[in-house]
Tab-separated table of N, CA, C and O in Angstrom:
chain	number	residue	atom	x	y	z
U	1	MET	N	-121.392	-49.939	-11.862
U	1	MET	CA	-121.919	-50.170	-13.242
U	1	MET	C	-123.217	-49.037	-12.848
U	1	MET	O	-123.559	-48.608	-14.013
U	2	SER	N	-123.977	-48.958	-11.774
U	2	SER	CA	-125.436	-48.134	-12.136
U	2	SER	C	-124.774	-46.922	-11.798
U	2	SER	O	-125.908	-46.204	-12.584
U	3	LYS	N	-123.623	-46.448	-11.413
U	3	LYS	CA	-123.200	-44.712	-11.964
U	3	LYS	C	-122.931	-44.847	-13.085
U	3	LYS	O	-123.159	-43.596	-13.432
U	4	LEU	N	-122.434	-45.284	-14.104
U	4	LEU	CA	-122.341	-45.394	-15.186
U	4	LEU	C	-123.523	-45.329	-15.987
U	4	LEU	O	-123.657	-43.972	-16.830
U	5	PHE	N	-124.609	-46.053	-16.133
U	5	PHE	CA	-126.080	-45.975	-16.399
U	5	PHE	C	-126.628	-44.548	-15.845
U	5	PHE	O	-127.675	-44.211	-16.364
U	6	SER	N	-126.427	-44.073	-14.929
U	6	SER	CA	-127.014	-42.837	-14.378
U	6	SER	C	-126.472	-41.527	-15.064
U	6	SER	O	-127.373	-40.564	-15.013
U	7	GLN	N	-125.397	-41.717	-15.624
U	7	GLN	CA	-124.905	-40.456	-16.352
U	7	GLN	C	-125.374	-40.207	-17.751
U	7	GLN	O	-124.945	-39.339	-18.434
U	8	VAL	N	-126.357	-41.510	-18.019
U	8	VAL	CA	-126.543	-41.553	-19.683
U	8	VAL	C	-127.351	-40.670	-19.708
U	8	VAL	O	-128.222	-40.439	-19.140
U	9	THR	N	-127.378	-39.454	-20.824
U	9	THR	CA	-128.327	-38.512	-20.911
U	9	THR	C	-129.205	-39.156	-22.199
U	9	THR	O	-128.834	-39.947	-22.766
U	10	PHE	N	-130.353	-37.890	-22.164
U	10	PHE	CA	-131.282	-38.115	-23.473
U	10	PHE	C	-130.822	-38.233	-24.536
U	10	PHE	O	-130.925	-38.910	-25.522
U	11	GLN	N	-129.618	-37.417	-24.908
U	11	GLN	CA	-128.955	-37.293	-26.072
U	11	GLN	C	-127.889	-38.434	-26.141
U	11	GLN	O	-128.146	-38.892	-27.799
U	12	THR	N	-127.517	-38.637	-25.358
U	12	THR	CA	-126.626	-40.497	-25.400
U	12	THR	C	-127.644	-41.612	-25.884
U	12	THR	O	-127.400	-42.103	-27.003
U	13	LEU	N	-128.783	-41.412	-25.289
U	13	LEU	CA	-129.767	-42.599	-25.280
U	13	LEU	C	-130.384	-42.476	-26.769
U	13	LEU	O	-130.410	-43.161	-27.652
U	14	SER	N	-130.709	-41.276	-27.576
U	14	SER	CA	-131.143	-40.705	-28.672
U	14	SER	C	-130.324	-41.688	-29.582
U	14	SER	O	-130.697	-41.958	-30.670
U	15	LEU	N	-128.981	-41.170	-29.642
U	15	LEU	CA	-127.642	-41.491	-30.645
U	15	LEU	C	-127.740	-42.866	-30.501
U	15	LEU	O	-127.945	-43.326	-31.573
U	16	TYR	N	-127.580	-43.748	-29.591
U	16	TYR	CA	-127.557	-45.335	-29.519
U	16	TYR	C	-128.880	-45.939	-29.847
U	16	TYR	O	-128.898	-46.873	-30.966
U	17	ILE	N	-130.184	-45.242	-29.882
U	17	ILE	CA	-131.337	-45.591	-30.220
U	17	ILE	C	-131.387	-45.682	-31.798
U	17	ILE	O	-131.753	-46.435	-32.858
U	18	PHE	N	-130.867	-44.122	-32.349
U	18	PHE	CA	-131.024	-44.090	-33.713
U	18	PHE	C	-130.047	-44.937	-34.483
U	18	PHE	O	-130.026	-45.357	-35.473
U	19	VAL	N	-128.866	-45.085	-34.035
U	19	VAL	CA	-127.879	-46.093	-34.363
U	19	VAL	C	-128.217	-47.278	-34.574
U	19	VAL	O	-128.184	-47.968	-36.030
U	20	ALA	N	-128.666	-47.603	-33.597
U	20	ALA	CA	-129.405	-49.282	-33.346
U	20	ALA	C	-130.300	-49.428	-34.861
U	20	ALA	O	-130.238	-50.644	-35.078
U	21	VAL	N	-131.255	-48.647	-34.503
U	21	VAL	CA	-132.169	-48.417	-35.278
U	21	VAL	C	-131.845	-48.745	-37.153
U	21	VAL	O	-132.037	-49.564	-37.972
U	22	THR	N	-131.274	-47.672	-37.618
U	22	THR	CA	-130.813	-47.561	-38.927
U	22	THR	C	-129.865	-48.456	-39.288
U	22	THR	O	-129.723	-48.737	-40.348
U	23	GLN	N	-129.038	-48.960	-38.344
U	23	GLN	CA	-128.018	-50.140	-38.510
U	23	GLN	C	-128.844	-51.022	-38.750
U	23	GLN	O	-128.119	-52.275	-39.703
U	24	PHE	N	-129.979	-51.614	-38.201
U	24	PHE	CA	-130.525	-52.617	-38.160
U	24	PHE	C	-131.301	-52.805	-39.607
U	24	PHE	O	-131.251	-54.226	-40.125
U	25	VAL	N	-131.575	-51.619	-39.832
U	25	VAL	CA	-132.197	-51.759	-41.183
U	25	VAL	C	-131.288	-51.676	-42.290
U	25	VAL	O	-131.325	-52.394	-43.506
U	26	GLY	N	-129.885	-51.135	-42.330
U	26	GLY	CA	-129.206	-51.216	-43.039
U	26	GLY	C	-128.729	-52.320	-43.102
U	26	GLY	O	-128.112	-53.140	-44.129
U	27	GLY	N	-128.473	-53.519	-42.342
U	27	GLY	CA	-128.163	-54.868	-42.182
U	27	GLY	C	-129.002	-55.890	-43.047
U	27	GLY	O	-128.762	-56.428	-43.843
U	28	LEU	N	-130.301	-55.441	-42.793
U	28	LEU	CA	-131.411	-56.161	-43.773
U	28	LEU	C	-131.276	-55.556	-45.154
U	28	LEU	O	-131.518	-56.786	-45.559
U	29	TYR	N	-131.059	-54.775	-45.739
U	29	TYR	CA	-130.674	-54.363	-46.899
U	29	TYR	C	-129.469	-54.752	-47.598
U	29	TYR	O	-129.556	-55.286	-48.577
U	30	LEU	N	-128.593	-54.717	-46.463
U	30	LEU	CA	-127.056	-55.450	-47.042
U	30	LEU	C	-127.418	-57.082	-46.936
U	30	LEU	O	-126.918	-57.123	-48.299
U	31	ALA	N	-128.026	-57.616	-46.381
U	31	ALA	CA	-128.151	-59.079	-46.571
U	31	ALA	C	-128.890	-59.444	-48.098
U	31	ALA	O	-129.039	-60.527	-48.653
U	32	SER	N	-129.971	-58.564	-48.029
U	32	SER	CA	-131.140	-58.906	-49.482
U	32	SER	C	-130.439	-58.508	-50.446
U	32	SER	O	-130.857	-58.340	-51.908
U	33	GLU	N	-129.054	-57.386	-50.298
U	33	GLU	CA	-128.163	-57.146	-51.583
U	33	GLU	C	-129.165	-56.303	-52.626
U	33	GLU	O	-129.005	-56.166	-53.762
U	34	SER	N	-129.952	-55.208	-51.700
U	34	SER	CA	-130.617	-54.361	-52.417
U	34	SER	C	-130.281	-53.290	-51.797
U	34	SER	O	-129.791	-52.830	-50.507
U	35	GLU	N	-130.445	-52.134	-52.982
U	35	GLU	CA	-129.594	-50.660	-52.331
U	35	GLU	C	-130.657	-49.902	-51.637
U	35	GLU	O	-132.029	-50.207	-51.839
U	36	PRO	N	-130.856	-49.399	-50.367
U	36	PRO	CA	-131.681	-48.796	-49.668
U	36	PRO	C	-132.144	-47.372	-50.560
U	36	PRO	O	-131.689	-47.119	-50.935
U	37	PRO	N	-133.235	-47.083	-49.793
U	37	PRO	CA	-134.469	-46.083	-50.919
U	37	PRO	C	-133.545	-45.131	-50.374
U	37	PRO	O	-133.282	-44.483	-49.297
U	38	GLY	N	-133.533	-43.759	-51.608
U	38	GLY	CA	-132.849	-42.932	-51.170
U	38	GLY	C	-133.161	-41.971	-50.060
U	38	GLY	O	-132.769	-41.430	-49.336
U	39	ALA	N	-134.723	-41.672	-49.645
U	39	ALA	CA	-134.942	-41.187	-48.344
U	39	ALA	C	-134.178	-41.683	-47.053
U	39	ALA	O	-134.068	-41.383	-46.284
U	40	PHE	N	-134.275	-43.426	-47.235
U	40	PHE	CA	-133.373	-43.720	-46.219
U	40	PHE	C	-132.310	-43.198	-46.198
U	40	PHE	O	-131.482	-43.116	-44.809
U	41	THR	N	-131.350	-43.501	-46.983
U	41	THR	CA	-130.107	-42.772	-46.627
U	41	THR	C	-129.856	-41.295	-46.619
U	41	THR	O	-129.101	-40.886	-45.865
U	42	LEU	N	-130.878	-40.500	-46.752
U	42	LEU	CA	-130.686	-39.182	-47.037
U	42	LEU	C	-131.141	-38.809	-45.337
U	42	LEU	O	-130.633	-38.075	-44.646
U	43	LEU	N	-132.488	-39.582	-44.822
U	43	LEU	CA	-132.608	-39.656	-43.467
U	43	LEU	C	-131.645	-40.440	-42.473
U	43	LEU	O	-131.046	-39.577	-41.509
U	44	TYR	N	-130.672	-41.272	-42.823
U	44	TYR	CA	-129.346	-41.761	-42.169
U	44	TYR	C	-128.369	-40.308	-42.070
U	44	TYR	O	-127.909	-40.175	-41.076
U	45	VAL	N	-128.300	-39.936	-43.044
U	45	VAL	CA	-126.491	-39.032	-43.344
U	45	VAL	C	-127.253	-37.942	-42.019
U	45	VAL	O	-126.038	-37.462	-41.631
U	46	ILE	N	-128.503	-37.266	-42.629
U	46	ILE	CA	-128.673	-35.890	-42.065
U	46	ILE	C	-128.973	-36.353	-40.570
U	46	ILE	O	-128.248	-35.436	-39.534
U	47	GLY	N	-129.678	-37.493	-40.340
U	47	GLY	CA	-129.743	-37.701	-39.111
U	47	GLY	C	-128.862	-38.079	-38.116
U	47	GLY	O	-128.916	-37.445	-36.889
U	48	PHE	N	-127.862	-38.780	-38.362
U	48	PHE	CA	-126.695	-39.075	-37.722
U	48	PHE	C	-125.406	-37.866	-37.434
U	48	PHE	O	-125.490	-37.659	-36.349
U	49	LEU	N	-125.338	-36.632	-38.531
U	49	LEU	CA	-124.752	-35.819	-38.060
U	49	LEU	C	-125.429	-35.044	-37.088
U	49	LEU	O	-125.313	-34.534	-36.365
U	50	TRP	N	-126.629	-34.875	-37.169
U	50	TRP	CA	-127.646	-34.041	-36.276
U	50	TRP	C	-127.362	-34.361	-35.192
U	50	TRP	O	-127.531	-34.004	-33.761
U	51	ILE	N	-127.892	-35.692	-34.456
U	51	ILE	CA	-127.702	-36.368	-33.458
U	51	ILE	C	-126.178	-36.405	-32.597
U	51	ILE	O	-126.581	-36.156	-31.692
U	52	MET	N	-125.450	-36.552	-33.956
U	52	MET	CA	-124.130	-36.719	-33.309
U	52	MET	C	-123.582	-35.541	-32.803
U	52	MET	O	-123.024	-35.060	-31.434
U	53	GLY	N	-124.265	-34.325	-33.461
U	53	GLY	CA	-123.710	-32.957	-32.930
U	53	GLY	C	-124.212	-32.021	-31.952
U	53	GLY	O	-124.053	-31.868	-30.953
U	54	TRP	N	-125.950	-32.586	-31.575
U	54	TRP	CA	-126.421	-32.261	-30.372
U	54	TRP	C	-126.009	-33.147	-28.956
U	54	TRP	O	-125.590	-32.756	-28.595
U	55	TRP	N	-125.236	-34.474	-29.329
U	55	TRP	CA	-124.942	-35.243	-28.600
U	55	TRP	C	-123.368	-34.038	-28.044
U	55	TRP	O	-123.244	-33.956	-26.912
U	56	LEU	N	-122.812	-33.903	-29.038
U	56	LEU	CA	-121.451	-32.983	-28.734
U	56	LEU	C	-121.658	-31.897	-28.484
U	56	LEU	O	-120.890	-31.376	-27.256
U	57	LEU	N	-122.585	-31.056	-28.763
U	57	LEU	CA	-122.882	-30.257	-27.933
U	57	LEU	C	-123.399	-29.701	-26.353
U	57	LEU	O	-122.511	-29.048	-25.857
U	58	THR	N	-124.248	-30.776	-26.226
U	58	THR	CA	-124.813	-30.703	-25.052
U	58	THR	C	-123.527	-31.262	-24.011
U	58	THR	O	-123.027	-31.051	-22.480
U	59	ASP	N	-122.851	-32.560	-24.283
U	59	ASP	CA	-121.853	-33.078	-23.652
U	59	ASP	C	-120.550	-31.828	-23.670
U	59	ASP	O	-119.914	-32.067	-22.447
U	60	SER	N	-120.253	-31.343	-24.351
U	60	SER	CA	-119.216	-30.158	-24.384
U	60	SER	C	-119.275	-29.094	-23.468
U	60	SER	O	-118.640	-28.350	-22.578
U	61	ARG	N	-120.649	-28.506	-23.302
U	61	ARG	CA	-121.134	-27.514	-22.907
U	61	ARG	C	-121.117	-28.033	-20.915
U	61	ARG	O	-120.574	-27.533	-20.466
U	62	LYS	N	-121.607	-29.395	-20.741
U	62	LYS	CA	-121.228	-30.046	-19.367
U	62	LYS	C	-120.032	-30.159	-19.382
U	62	LYS	O	-119.761	-29.989	-18.013
U	63	ARG	N	-119.178	-30.290	-19.994
U	63	ARG	CA	-117.694	-30.673	-19.339
U	63	ARG	C	-116.898	-29.088	-19.792
U	63	ARG	O	-115.899	-29.056	-19.550
U	64	GLY	N	-117.322	-28.318	-20.616
U	64	GLY	CA	-117.143	-27.099	-20.767
U	64	GLY	C	-115.705	-27.142	-21.487
U	64	GLY	O	-114.780	-26.563	-21.490
U	65	VAL	N	-116.263	-27.615	-22.410
U	65	VAL	CA	-115.044	-28.166	-23.553
U	65	VAL	C	-115.342	-27.015	-24.823
U	65	VAL	O	-116.441	-27.030	-25.246
U	66	LYS	N	-114.381	-26.296	-25.209
U	66	LYS	CA	-114.834	-25.141	-26.634
U	66	LYS	C	-114.956	-26.071	-27.474
U	66	LYS	O	-114.028	-26.849	-27.935
U	67	TRP	N	-115.647	-25.127	-28.681
U	67	TRP	CA	-116.034	-26.163	-30.177
U	67	TRP	C	-114.940	-25.353	-30.895
U	67	TRP	O	-114.461	-24.326	-30.821
U	68	ALA	N	-114.657	-26.204	-32.203
U	68	ALA	CA	-113.732	-25.326	-32.790
U	68	ALA	C	-114.877	-24.414	-33.866
U	68	ALA	O	-116.158	-24.653	-33.545
U	69	MET	N	-114.304	-23.491	-34.714
U	69	MET	CA	-115.180	-22.921	-35.424
U	69	MET	C	-116.366	-23.690	-36.490
U	69	MET	O	-117.674	-23.103	-36.213
U	70	ASP	N	-116.065	-24.559	-37.049
U	70	ASP	CA	-116.911	-25.213	-38.288
U	70	ASP	C	-117.231	-26.553	-37.643
U	70	ASP	O	-116.597	-27.413	-38.458
U	71	MET	N	-117.781	-26.981	-36.406
U	71	MET	CA	-117.844	-28.136	-35.991
U	71	MET	C	-118.783	-29.233	-36.951
U	71	MET	O	-118.177	-30.089	-36.936
U	72	GLY	N	-119.726	-28.558	-37.701
U	72	GLY	CA	-120.489	-29.506	-38.567
U	72	GLY	C	-119.897	-30.087	-39.625
U	72	GLY	O	-119.562	-31.118	-39.725
U	73	LEU	N	-118.718	-29.264	-40.035
U	73	LEU	CA	-117.902	-29.908	-41.093
U	73	LEU	C	-116.658	-30.961	-40.724
U	73	LEU	O	-117.090	-31.831	-41.616
U	74	PHE	N	-116.376	-30.255	-39.542
U	74	PHE	CA	-115.629	-31.687	-38.800
U	74	PHE	C	-116.261	-32.777	-38.489
U	74	PHE	O	-115.757	-33.943	-38.867
U	75	LEU	N	-117.553	-32.807	-38.145
U	75	LEU	CA	-118.584	-33.877	-37.856
U	75	LEU	C	-118.559	-34.649	-39.122
U	75	LEU	O	-118.391	-35.848	-39.377
U	76	TYR	N	-118.858	-34.000	-40.647
U	76	TYR	CA	-118.939	-34.619	-41.409
U	76	TYR	C	-118.303	-35.364	-42.137
U	76	TYR	O	-118.127	-36.106	-42.951
U	77	ILE	N	-116.481	-34.376	-41.786
U	77	ILE	CA	-115.834	-35.230	-42.753
U	77	ILE	C	-114.911	-36.284	-41.656
U	77	ILE	O	-114.712	-37.217	-42.330
U	78	ALA	N	-114.869	-35.875	-40.487
U	78	ALA	CA	-114.133	-37.228	-39.923
U	78	ALA	C	-114.861	-37.405	-38.532
U	78	ALA	O	-114.183	-37.253	-37.417
U	79	TRP	N	-115.966	-37.857	-38.223
U	79	TRP	CA	-116.462	-38.131	-37.088
U	79	TRP	C	-115.750	-39.151	-36.516
U	79	TRP	O	-115.639	-39.397	-35.500
U	80	PRO	N	-115.572	-40.240	-37.547
U	80	PRO	CA	-114.708	-41.124	-36.680
U	80	PRO	C	-113.331	-40.768	-36.221
U	80	PRO	O	-113.069	-41.754	-34.980
U	81	LEU	N	-112.852	-39.940	-36.135
U	81	LEU	CA	-111.509	-39.544	-35.678
U	81	LEU	C	-111.546	-38.492	-34.643
U	81	LEU	O	-111.214	-38.649	-33.722
U	82	ILE	N	-112.695	-37.463	-34.715
U	82	ILE	CA	-113.053	-36.584	-33.947
U	82	ILE	C	-113.782	-37.279	-32.707
U	82	ILE	O	-113.592	-37.162	-31.642
U	83	MET	N	-114.638	-37.879	-32.599
U	83	MET	CA	-115.516	-38.760	-31.923
U	83	MET	C	-114.393	-39.349	-30.605
U	83	MET	O	-114.475	-39.104	-29.255
U	84	PRO	N	-113.625	-40.085	-31.159
U	84	PRO	CA	-112.927	-41.291	-30.101
U	84	PRO	C	-112.004	-39.983	-29.677
U	84	PRO	O	-111.407	-40.045	-28.112
U	85	TYR	N	-111.336	-38.962	-30.272
U	85	TYR	CA	-110.224	-37.914	-29.772
U	85	TYR	C	-111.190	-37.397	-28.584
U	85	TYR	O	-110.392	-36.906	-27.723
U	86	TYR	N	-112.065	-36.975	-28.728
U	86	TYR	CA	-112.787	-36.288	-27.606
U	86	TYR	C	-113.462	-36.921	-26.579
U	86	TYR	O	-113.275	-36.238	-25.145
U	87	LEU	N	-113.531	-38.127	-26.673
U	87	LEU	CA	-114.064	-39.139	-25.566
U	87	LEU	C	-112.680	-39.674	-24.880
U	87	LEU	O	-112.693	-39.539	-23.431
U	88	LEU	N	-111.743	-39.669	-25.543
U	88	LEU	CA	-110.560	-40.087	-24.787
U	88	LEU	C	-110.129	-38.754	-24.552
U	88	LEU	O	-109.280	-38.934	-22.935
U	89	LYS	N	-110.139	-37.467	-24.698
U	89	LYS	CA	-109.634	-36.116	-23.854
U	89	LYS	C	-110.395	-35.979	-22.776
U	89	LYS	O	-110.215	-35.428	-21.716
U	90	THR	N	-111.665	-36.222	-23.165
U	90	THR	CA	-112.749	-35.610	-21.899
U	90	THR	C	-112.944	-36.686	-20.645
U	90	THR	O	-112.805	-36.424	-19.725
U	91	ARG	N	-112.906	-38.120	-21.048
U	91	ARG	CA	-113.044	-39.095	-20.143
U	91	ARG	C	-111.824	-40.044	-19.702
U	91	ARG	O	-111.722	-40.810	-18.808
U	92	GLY	N	-110.543	-39.512	-20.438
U	92	GLY	CA	-109.468	-40.677	-20.304
U	92	GLY	C	-109.479	-42.019	-20.740
U	92	GLY	O	-110.414	-42.005	-21.590
U	93	ALA	N	-109.310	-42.530	-19.888
U	93	ALA	CA	-109.687	-44.336	-20.186
U	93	ALA	C	-110.915	-44.959	-20.184
U	93	ALA	O	-111.546	-45.908	-20.919
U	94	LYS	N	-112.090	-44.448	-19.505
U	94	LYS	CA	-113.459	-44.280	-19.691
U	94	LYS	C	-113.980	-43.968	-20.934
U	94	LYS	O	-114.927	-45.047	-21.419
U	95	GLY	N	-113.058	-43.265	-21.441
U	95	GLY	CA	-113.667	-43.009	-22.986
U	95	GLY	C	-113.624	-44.328	-23.748
U	95	GLY	O	-114.518	-44.349	-24.835
U	96	LEU	N	-112.831	-45.195	-23.415
U	96	LEU	CA	-112.677	-46.690	-24.539
U	96	LEU	C	-113.621	-47.294	-24.659
U	96	LEU	O	-113.998	-47.914	-25.108
U	97	LEU	N	-114.391	-47.202	-23.068
U	97	LEU	CA	-115.508	-48.054	-22.885
U	97	LEU	C	-116.738	-47.798	-23.746
U	97	LEU	O	-117.316	-48.443	-24.322
U	98	ILE	N	-117.087	-46.072	-23.849
U	98	ILE	CA	-117.729	-45.587	-24.673
U	98	ILE	C	-117.473	-45.889	-25.936
U	98	ILE	O	-118.506	-46.828	-26.959
U	99	ILE	N	-116.269	-45.789	-26.782
U	99	ILE	CA	-115.880	-46.165	-27.752
U	99	ILE	C	-116.323	-47.732	-28.120
U	99	ILE	O	-117.244	-47.963	-29.349
U	100	LEU	N	-115.870	-48.393	-27.362
U	100	LEU	CA	-116.275	-49.992	-27.338
U	100	LEU	C	-117.744	-50.146	-27.597
U	100	LEU	O	-118.248	-51.180	-28.625
U	101	GLY	N	-118.412	-49.799	-27.122
U	101	GLY	CA	-119.965	-49.907	-26.618
U	101	GLY	C	-120.466	-48.968	-27.886
U	101	GLY	O	-121.610	-49.602	-28.460
U	102	PHE	N	-120.064	-48.001	-28.484
U	102	PHE	CA	-120.675	-47.592	-29.437
U	102	PHE	C	-120.464	-48.767	-30.478
U	102	PHE	O	-121.354	-48.897	-31.622
U	103	ALA	N	-119.105	-49.267	-30.680
U	103	ALA	CA	-118.800	-50.140	-31.722
U	103	ALA	C	-119.786	-51.336	-31.760
U	103	ALA	O	-120.231	-51.902	-32.456
U	104	ALA	N	-119.801	-51.528	-30.761
U	104	ALA	CA	-120.884	-53.212	-30.465
U	104	ALA	C	-121.743	-53.024	-31.269
U	104	ALA	O	-122.702	-53.453	-31.790
U	105	VAL	N	-122.676	-51.664	-30.334
U	105	VAL	CA	-124.054	-50.851	-31.309
U	105	VAL	C	-124.105	-50.753	-32.599
U	105	VAL	O	-124.981	-51.674	-33.054
U	106	TYR	N	-123.183	-50.427	-32.928
U	106	TYR	CA	-122.898	-50.259	-34.583
U	106	TYR	C	-123.104	-51.349	-35.531
U	106	TYR	O	-123.922	-51.448	-35.881
U	107	LEU	N	-121.738	-52.326	-35.064
U	107	LEU	CA	-121.623	-53.945	-35.754
U	107	LEU	C	-122.952	-54.810	-35.263
U	107	LEU	O	-123.640	-55.327	-35.872
U	108	GLY	N	-123.495	-54.652	-33.943
U	108	GLY	CA	-124.005	-55.628	-33.707
U	108	GLY	C	-125.340	-55.586	-34.255
U	108	GLY	O	-126.076	-56.337	-34.569
U	109	ALA	N	-126.237	-54.176	-34.286
U	109	ALA	CA	-127.187	-53.786	-35.196
U	109	ALA	C	-127.032	-54.165	-36.494
U	109	ALA	O	-128.167	-54.765	-36.978
U	110	LEU	N	-125.928	-54.180	-37.177
U	110	LEU	CA	-126.243	-54.263	-38.557
U	110	LEU	C	-126.366	-55.867	-38.825
U	110	LEU	O	-126.606	-56.179	-39.939
U	111	ASN	N	-125.297	-56.508	-38.157
U	111	ASN	CA	-125.318	-57.851	-38.101
U	111	ASN	C	-126.550	-58.352	-37.630
U	111	ASN	O	-127.175	-59.161	-38.345
U	112	ALA	N	-127.293	-58.027	-36.799
U	112	ALA	CA	-128.715	-58.464	-36.126
U	112	ALA	C	-129.427	-58.420	-37.410
U	112	ALA	O	-130.312	-59.388	-37.369
U	113	GLY	N	-129.850	-57.434	-37.830
U	113	GLY	CA	-130.518	-56.768	-39.397
U	113	GLY	C	-129.940	-58.258	-40.164
U	113	GLY	O	-131.106	-58.722	-41.124
U	114	ALA	N	-129.127	-58.434	-40.445
U	114	ALA	CA	-128.466	-59.294	-41.817
U	114	ALA	C	-128.912	-60.825	-41.087
U	114	ALA	O	-129.394	-61.382	-41.965
U	115	VAL	N	-128.761	-60.981	-39.993
U	115	VAL	CA	-129.102	-62.389	-39.617
U	115	VAL	C	-130.700	-62.423	-39.531
U	115	VAL	O	-130.833	-63.788	-39.946
U	116	LEU	N	-131.287	-61.811	-39.186
U	116	LEU	CA	-132.732	-61.992	-39.442
U	116	LEU	C	-133.235	-61.646	-40.864
U	116	LEU	O	-134.020	-62.953	-41.095
U	117	TYR	N	-132.497	-60.907	-41.517
U	117	TYR	CA	-133.288	-61.671	-43.041
U	117	TYR	C	-132.923	-62.597	-43.855
U	117	TYR	O	-133.540	-63.706	-44.462
U	118	MET	N	-131.585	-63.128	-43.509
U	118	MET	CA	-131.319	-64.572	-43.745
U	118	MET	C	-131.996	-65.593	-42.824
U	118	MET	O	-132.565	-66.903	-43.330
U	119	LEU	N	-132.678	-65.421	-41.519
U	119	LEU	CA	-133.325	-66.415	-40.944
U	119	LEU	C	-134.768	-66.164	-41.919
U	119	LEU	O	-135.311	-67.377	-41.681
U	120	LEU	N	-135.062	-65.520	-42.043
U	120	LEU	CA	-136.506	-65.179	-42.786
U	120	LEU	C	-136.675	-65.635	-44.078
U	120	LEU	O	-137.543	-65.434	-44.759
U	121	ASN	N	-135.574	-65.565	-44.847
U	121	ASN	CA	-135.439	-65.861	-46.285
U	121	ASN	C	-134.173	-66.728	-46.488
U	121	ASN	O	-133.102	-66.372	-47.251
U	122	PRO	N	-134.429	-67.874	-46.365
U	122	PRO	CA	-133.509	-68.992	-46.282
U	122	PRO	C	-132.904	-69.225	-48.023
U	122	PRO	O	-133.529	-69.357	-48.570
């Protein structure tokens, strides 16, 4: 297990922190049934694509995987399909653990934000 955590890069940690924070805040807005401010939505979309692209760039360079001509467009349109494909292609079965971990952070932070809102506003 320590070998798995020793390979975590700054980009990976940044991606997970970004997702956890933005999904937590998204959970608060979802539970309050209010629309998030436009600045938050813009920050989330641009920030997520940027940090995902940054992670993919550094990881693909480390593993020697060539990029498509317009990876930005691919990430924008189909990141939920591209990222699992990339992880399974480069890591094999270990990629499933990474996918499950990302999904757990994504959904867990969203639920944590919603639960916190419900606890503070009965």
